[in-house]
CSV table of N, CA, C and O in Angstrom, one decimal:
chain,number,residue,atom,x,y,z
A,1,UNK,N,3.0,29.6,-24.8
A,1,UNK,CA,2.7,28.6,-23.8
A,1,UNK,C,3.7,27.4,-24.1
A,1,UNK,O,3.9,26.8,-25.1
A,2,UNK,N,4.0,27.3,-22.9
A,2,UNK,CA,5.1,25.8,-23.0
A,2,UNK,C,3.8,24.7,-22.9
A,2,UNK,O,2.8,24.5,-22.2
A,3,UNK,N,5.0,23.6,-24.2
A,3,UNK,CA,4.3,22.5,-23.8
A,3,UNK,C,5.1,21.5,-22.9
A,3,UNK,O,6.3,21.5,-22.7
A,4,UNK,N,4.0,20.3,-22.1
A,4,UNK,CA,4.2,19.2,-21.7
A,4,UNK,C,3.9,17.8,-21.8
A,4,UNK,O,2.9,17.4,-21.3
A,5,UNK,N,4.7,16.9,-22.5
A,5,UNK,CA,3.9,16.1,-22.4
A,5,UNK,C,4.0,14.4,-21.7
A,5,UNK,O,4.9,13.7,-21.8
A,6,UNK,N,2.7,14.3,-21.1
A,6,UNK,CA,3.1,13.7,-20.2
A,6,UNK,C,3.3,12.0,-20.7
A,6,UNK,O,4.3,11.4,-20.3
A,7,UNK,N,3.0,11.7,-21.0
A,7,UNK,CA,3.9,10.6,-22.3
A,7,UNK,C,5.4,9.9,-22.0
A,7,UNK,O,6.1,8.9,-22.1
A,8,UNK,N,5.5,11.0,-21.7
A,8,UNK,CA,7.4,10.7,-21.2
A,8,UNK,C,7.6,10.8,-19.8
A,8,UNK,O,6.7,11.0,-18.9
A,9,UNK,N,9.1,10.5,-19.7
A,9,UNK,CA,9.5,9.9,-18.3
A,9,UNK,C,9.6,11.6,-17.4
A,9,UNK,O,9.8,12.8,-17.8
A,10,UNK,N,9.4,11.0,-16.3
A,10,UNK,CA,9.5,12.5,-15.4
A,10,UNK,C,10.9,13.0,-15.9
A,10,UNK,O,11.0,14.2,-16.2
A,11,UNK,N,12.2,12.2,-16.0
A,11,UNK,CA,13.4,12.4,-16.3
A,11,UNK,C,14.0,13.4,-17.6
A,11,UNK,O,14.8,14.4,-17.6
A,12,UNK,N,13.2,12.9,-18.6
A,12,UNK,CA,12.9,13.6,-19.5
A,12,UNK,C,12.5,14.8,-19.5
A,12,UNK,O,13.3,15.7,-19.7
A,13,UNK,N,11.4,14.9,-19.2
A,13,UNK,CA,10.2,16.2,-18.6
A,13,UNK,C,11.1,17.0,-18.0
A,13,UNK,O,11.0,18.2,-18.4
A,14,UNK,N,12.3,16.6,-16.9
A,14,UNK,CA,13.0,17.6,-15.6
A,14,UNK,C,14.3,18.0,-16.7
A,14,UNK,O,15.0,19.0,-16.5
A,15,UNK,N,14.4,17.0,-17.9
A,15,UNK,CA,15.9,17.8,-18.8
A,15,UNK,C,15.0,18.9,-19.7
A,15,UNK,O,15.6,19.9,-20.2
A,16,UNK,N,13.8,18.8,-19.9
A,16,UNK,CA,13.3,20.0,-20.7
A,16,UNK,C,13.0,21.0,-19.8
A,16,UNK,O,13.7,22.0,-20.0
A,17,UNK,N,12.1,20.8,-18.9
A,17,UNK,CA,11.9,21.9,-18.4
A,17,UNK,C,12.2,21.7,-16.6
A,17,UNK,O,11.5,21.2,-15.7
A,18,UNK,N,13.5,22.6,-16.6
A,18,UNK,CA,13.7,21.9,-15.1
A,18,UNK,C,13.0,22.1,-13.6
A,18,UNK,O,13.0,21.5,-12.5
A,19,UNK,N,12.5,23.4,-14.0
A,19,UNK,CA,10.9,23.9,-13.2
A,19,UNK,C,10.2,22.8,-12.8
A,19,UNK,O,9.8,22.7,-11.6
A,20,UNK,N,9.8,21.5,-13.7
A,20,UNK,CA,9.4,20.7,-13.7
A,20,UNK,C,9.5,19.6,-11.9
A,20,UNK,O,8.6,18.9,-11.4
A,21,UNK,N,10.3,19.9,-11.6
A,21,UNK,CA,11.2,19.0,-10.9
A,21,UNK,C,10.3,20.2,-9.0
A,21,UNK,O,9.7,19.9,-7.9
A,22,UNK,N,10.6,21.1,-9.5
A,22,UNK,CA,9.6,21.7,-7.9
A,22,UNK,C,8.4,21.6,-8.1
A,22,UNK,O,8.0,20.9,-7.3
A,23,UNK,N,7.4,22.1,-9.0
A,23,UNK,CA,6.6,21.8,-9.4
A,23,UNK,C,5.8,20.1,-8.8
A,23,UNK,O,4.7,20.1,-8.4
A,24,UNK,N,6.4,18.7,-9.0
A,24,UNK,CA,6.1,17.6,-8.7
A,24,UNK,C,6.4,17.7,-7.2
A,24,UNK,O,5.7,16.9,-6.7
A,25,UNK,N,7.1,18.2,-6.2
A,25,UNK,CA,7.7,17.8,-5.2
A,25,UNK,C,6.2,19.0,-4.6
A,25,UNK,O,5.5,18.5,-3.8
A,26,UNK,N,5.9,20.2,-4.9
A,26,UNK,CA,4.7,20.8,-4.1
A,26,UNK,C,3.6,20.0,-4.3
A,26,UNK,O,2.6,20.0,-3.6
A,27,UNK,N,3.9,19.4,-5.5
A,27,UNK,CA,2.5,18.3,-5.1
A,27,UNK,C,2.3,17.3,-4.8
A,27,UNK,O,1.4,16.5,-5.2
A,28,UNK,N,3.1,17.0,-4.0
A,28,UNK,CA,3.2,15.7,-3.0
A,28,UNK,C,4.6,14.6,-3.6
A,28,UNK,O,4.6,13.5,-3.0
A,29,UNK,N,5.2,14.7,-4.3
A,29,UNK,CA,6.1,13.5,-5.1
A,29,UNK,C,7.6,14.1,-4.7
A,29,UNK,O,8.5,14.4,-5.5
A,30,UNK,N,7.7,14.2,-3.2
A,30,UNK,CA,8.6,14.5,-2.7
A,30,UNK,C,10.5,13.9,-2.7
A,30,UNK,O,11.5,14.5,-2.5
A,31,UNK,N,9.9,12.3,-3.2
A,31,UNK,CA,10.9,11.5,-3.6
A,31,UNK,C,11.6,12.4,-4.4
A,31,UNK,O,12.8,12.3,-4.3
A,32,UNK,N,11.1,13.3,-5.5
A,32,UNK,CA,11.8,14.1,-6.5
A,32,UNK,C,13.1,14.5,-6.0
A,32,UNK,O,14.0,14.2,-6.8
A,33,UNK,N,13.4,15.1,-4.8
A,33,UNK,CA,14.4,15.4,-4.7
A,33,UNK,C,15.4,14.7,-4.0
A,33,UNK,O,16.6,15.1,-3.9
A,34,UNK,N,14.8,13.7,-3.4
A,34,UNK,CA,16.0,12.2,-3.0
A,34,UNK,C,17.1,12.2,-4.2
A,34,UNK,O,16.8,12.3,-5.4
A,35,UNK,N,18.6,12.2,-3.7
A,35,UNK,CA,19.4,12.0,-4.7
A,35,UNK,C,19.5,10.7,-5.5
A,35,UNK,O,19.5,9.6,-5.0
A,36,UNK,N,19.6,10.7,-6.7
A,36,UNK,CA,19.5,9.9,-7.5
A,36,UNK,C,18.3,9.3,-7.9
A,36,UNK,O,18.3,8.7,-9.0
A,37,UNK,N,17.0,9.4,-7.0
A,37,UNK,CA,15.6,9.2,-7.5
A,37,UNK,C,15.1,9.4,-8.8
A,37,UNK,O,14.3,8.7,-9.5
A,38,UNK,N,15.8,10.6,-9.0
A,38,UNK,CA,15.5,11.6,-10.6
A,38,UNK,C,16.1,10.2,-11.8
A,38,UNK,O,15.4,9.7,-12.7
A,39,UNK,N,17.3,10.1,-11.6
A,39,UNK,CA,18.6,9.0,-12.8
A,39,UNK,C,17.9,7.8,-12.7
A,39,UNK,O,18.1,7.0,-13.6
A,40,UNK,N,16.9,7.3,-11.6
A,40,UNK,CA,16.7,6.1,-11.1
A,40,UNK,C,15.4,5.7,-12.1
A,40,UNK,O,15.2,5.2,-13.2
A,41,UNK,N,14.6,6.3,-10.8
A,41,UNK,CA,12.6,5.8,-11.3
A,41,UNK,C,12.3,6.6,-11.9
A,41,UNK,O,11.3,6.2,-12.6
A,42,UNK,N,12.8,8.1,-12.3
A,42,UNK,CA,12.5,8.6,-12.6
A,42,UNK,C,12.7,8.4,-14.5
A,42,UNK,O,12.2,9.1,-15.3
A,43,UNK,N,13.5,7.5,-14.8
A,43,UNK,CA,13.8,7.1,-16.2
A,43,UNK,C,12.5,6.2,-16.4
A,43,UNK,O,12.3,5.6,-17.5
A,44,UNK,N,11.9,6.1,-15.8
A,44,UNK,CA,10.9,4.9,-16.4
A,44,UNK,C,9.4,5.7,-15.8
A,44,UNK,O,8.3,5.6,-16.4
A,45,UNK,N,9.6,6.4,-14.8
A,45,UNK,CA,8.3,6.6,-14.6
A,45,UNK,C,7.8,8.1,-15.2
A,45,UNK,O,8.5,9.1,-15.4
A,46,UNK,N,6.2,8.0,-15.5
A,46,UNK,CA,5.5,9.1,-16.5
A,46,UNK,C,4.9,9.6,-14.9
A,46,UNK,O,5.1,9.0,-13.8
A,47,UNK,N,4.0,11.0,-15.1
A,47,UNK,CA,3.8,11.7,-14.4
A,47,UNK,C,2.2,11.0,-14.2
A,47,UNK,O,2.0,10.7,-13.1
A,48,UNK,N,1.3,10.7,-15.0
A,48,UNK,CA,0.2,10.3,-14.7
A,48,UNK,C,0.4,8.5,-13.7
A,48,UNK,O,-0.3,8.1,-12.7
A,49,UNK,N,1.3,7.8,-14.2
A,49,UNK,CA,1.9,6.5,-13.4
A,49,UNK,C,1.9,7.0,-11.9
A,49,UNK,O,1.2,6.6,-11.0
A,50,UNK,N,2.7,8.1,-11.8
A,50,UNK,CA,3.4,8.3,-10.5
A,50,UNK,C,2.1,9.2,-10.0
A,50,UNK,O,2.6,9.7,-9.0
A,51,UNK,N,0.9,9.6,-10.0
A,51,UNK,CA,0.1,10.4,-10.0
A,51,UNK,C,-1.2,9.0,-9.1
A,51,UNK,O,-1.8,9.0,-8.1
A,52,UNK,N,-1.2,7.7,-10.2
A,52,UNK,CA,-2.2,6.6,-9.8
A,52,UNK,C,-1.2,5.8,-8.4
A,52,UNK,O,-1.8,5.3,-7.5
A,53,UNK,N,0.3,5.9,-8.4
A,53,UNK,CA,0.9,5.3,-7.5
A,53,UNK,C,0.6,6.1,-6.0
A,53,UNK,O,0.3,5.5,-5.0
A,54,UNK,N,0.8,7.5,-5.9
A,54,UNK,CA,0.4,8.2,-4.8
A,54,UNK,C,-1.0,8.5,-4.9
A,54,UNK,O,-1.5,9.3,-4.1
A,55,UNK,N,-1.7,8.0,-5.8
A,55,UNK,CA,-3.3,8.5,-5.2
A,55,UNK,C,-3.4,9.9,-5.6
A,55,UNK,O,-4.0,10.5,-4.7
A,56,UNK,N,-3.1,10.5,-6.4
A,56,UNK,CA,-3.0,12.2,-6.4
A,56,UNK,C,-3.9,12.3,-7.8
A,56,UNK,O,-3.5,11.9,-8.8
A,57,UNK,N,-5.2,12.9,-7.7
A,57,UNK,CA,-5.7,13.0,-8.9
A,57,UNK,C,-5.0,13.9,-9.8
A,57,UNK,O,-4.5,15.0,-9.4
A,58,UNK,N,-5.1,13.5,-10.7
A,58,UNK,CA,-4.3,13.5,-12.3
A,58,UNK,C,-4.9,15.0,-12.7
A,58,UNK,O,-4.2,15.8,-13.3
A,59,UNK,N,-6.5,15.5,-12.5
A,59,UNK,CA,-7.0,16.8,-13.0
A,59,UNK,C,-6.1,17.9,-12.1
A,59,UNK,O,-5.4,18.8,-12.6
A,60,UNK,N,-6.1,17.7,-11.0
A,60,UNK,CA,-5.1,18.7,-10.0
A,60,UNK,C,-3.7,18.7,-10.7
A,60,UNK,O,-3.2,19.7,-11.2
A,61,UNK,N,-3.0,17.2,-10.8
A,61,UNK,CA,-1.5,17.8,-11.7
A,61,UNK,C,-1.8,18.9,-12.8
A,61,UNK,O,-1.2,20.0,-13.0
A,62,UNK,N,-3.1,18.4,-13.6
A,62,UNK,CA,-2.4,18.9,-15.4
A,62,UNK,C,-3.2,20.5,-14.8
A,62,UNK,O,-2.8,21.6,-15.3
A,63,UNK,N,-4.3,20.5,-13.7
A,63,UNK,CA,-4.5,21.8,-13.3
A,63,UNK,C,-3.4,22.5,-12.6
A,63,UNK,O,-3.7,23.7,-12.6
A,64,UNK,N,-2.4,22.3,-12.0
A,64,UNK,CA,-1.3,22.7,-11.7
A,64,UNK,C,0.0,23.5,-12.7
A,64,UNK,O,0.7,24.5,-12.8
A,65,UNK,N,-0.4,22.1,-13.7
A,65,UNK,CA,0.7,22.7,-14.7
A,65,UNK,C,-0.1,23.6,-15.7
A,65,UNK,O,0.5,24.1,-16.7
A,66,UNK,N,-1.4,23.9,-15.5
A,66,UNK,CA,-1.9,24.7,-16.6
A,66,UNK,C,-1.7,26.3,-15.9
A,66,UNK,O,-1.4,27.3,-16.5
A,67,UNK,N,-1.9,26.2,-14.3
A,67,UNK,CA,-1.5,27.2,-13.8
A,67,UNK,C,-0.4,28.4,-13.9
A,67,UNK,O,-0.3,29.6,-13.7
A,68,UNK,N,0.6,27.0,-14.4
A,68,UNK,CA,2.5,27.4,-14.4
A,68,UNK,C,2.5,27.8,-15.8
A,68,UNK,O,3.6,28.3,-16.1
A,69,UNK,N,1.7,27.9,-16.6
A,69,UNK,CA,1.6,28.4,-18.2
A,69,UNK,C,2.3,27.1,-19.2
A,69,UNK,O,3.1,27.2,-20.1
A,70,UNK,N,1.8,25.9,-18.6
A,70,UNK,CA,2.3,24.9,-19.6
A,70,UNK,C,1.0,24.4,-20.4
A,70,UNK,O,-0.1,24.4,-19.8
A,71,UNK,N,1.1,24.0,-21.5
A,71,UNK,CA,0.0,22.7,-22.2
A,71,UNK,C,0.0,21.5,-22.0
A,71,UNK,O,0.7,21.0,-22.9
A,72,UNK,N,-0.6,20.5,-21.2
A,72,UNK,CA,-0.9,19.7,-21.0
A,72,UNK,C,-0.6,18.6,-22.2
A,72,UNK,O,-0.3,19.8,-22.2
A,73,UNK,N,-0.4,17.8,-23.0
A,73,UNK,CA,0.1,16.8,-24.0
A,73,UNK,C,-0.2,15.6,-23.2
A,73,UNK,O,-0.3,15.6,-22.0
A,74,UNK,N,-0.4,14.5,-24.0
A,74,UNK,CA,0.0,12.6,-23.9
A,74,UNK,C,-0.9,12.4,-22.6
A,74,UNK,O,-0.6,11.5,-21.7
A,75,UNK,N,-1.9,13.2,-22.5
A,75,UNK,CA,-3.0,12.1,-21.8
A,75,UNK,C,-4.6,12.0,-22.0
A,75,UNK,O,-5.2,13.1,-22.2
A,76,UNK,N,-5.5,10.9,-22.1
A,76,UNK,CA,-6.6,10.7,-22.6
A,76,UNK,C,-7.4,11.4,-21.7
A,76,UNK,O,-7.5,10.9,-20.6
A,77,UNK,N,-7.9,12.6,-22.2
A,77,UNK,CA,-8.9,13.3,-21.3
A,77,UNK,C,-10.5,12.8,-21.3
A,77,UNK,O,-11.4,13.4,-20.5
C-alpha cells in the first residue's frame, strides 16, 4: 500500500505520486488542472486546507484515497 501524507503541499503529493493530481480534480478541485495552478497554490496549499476551502468533507477525500490503495498520513483523525 502506498502511502500519503497529507501534511504536505498538493505540489509535493502530485511529484510523488502523479495519480494524485486526477484523483483531486474527480473530486471537485478542478483548478488542478488550470496551467500553472499546480507551481502556484499548489506549493503552499495541503489537501485537508484545500478540502475546508471548497467545503468538501475531508472523510470522503482520505475515503477516496483509501479506495485508490493509498494510506492516509498527517491528519488528526
Amino acid at each position: 500500500m502506498r502511502e500519503v501524507d497529507f501534511s504536505k503541499t498538493l505540489f509535493d503529493l502530485v511529484v510523488e505520486h502523479p495519480e494524485i493530481k486526477e484523483i483531486m480534480s474527480t473530486l471537485g478541485f478542478t483548478a488542478i488542472n488550470k496551467p500553472g495552478m499546480l507551481q502556484t497554490a499548489g506549493r503552499y496549499m495541503t489537501i485537508p486546507k484545500g478540502a475546508q476551502m471548497k467545503k468538501i468533507p475531508l472523510e470522503k477525500i482520505v475515503q477516496t484515497f483509501e479506495n485508490q490503495g493509498f494510506l492516509v498520513k498527517g491528519i488528526d483523525k
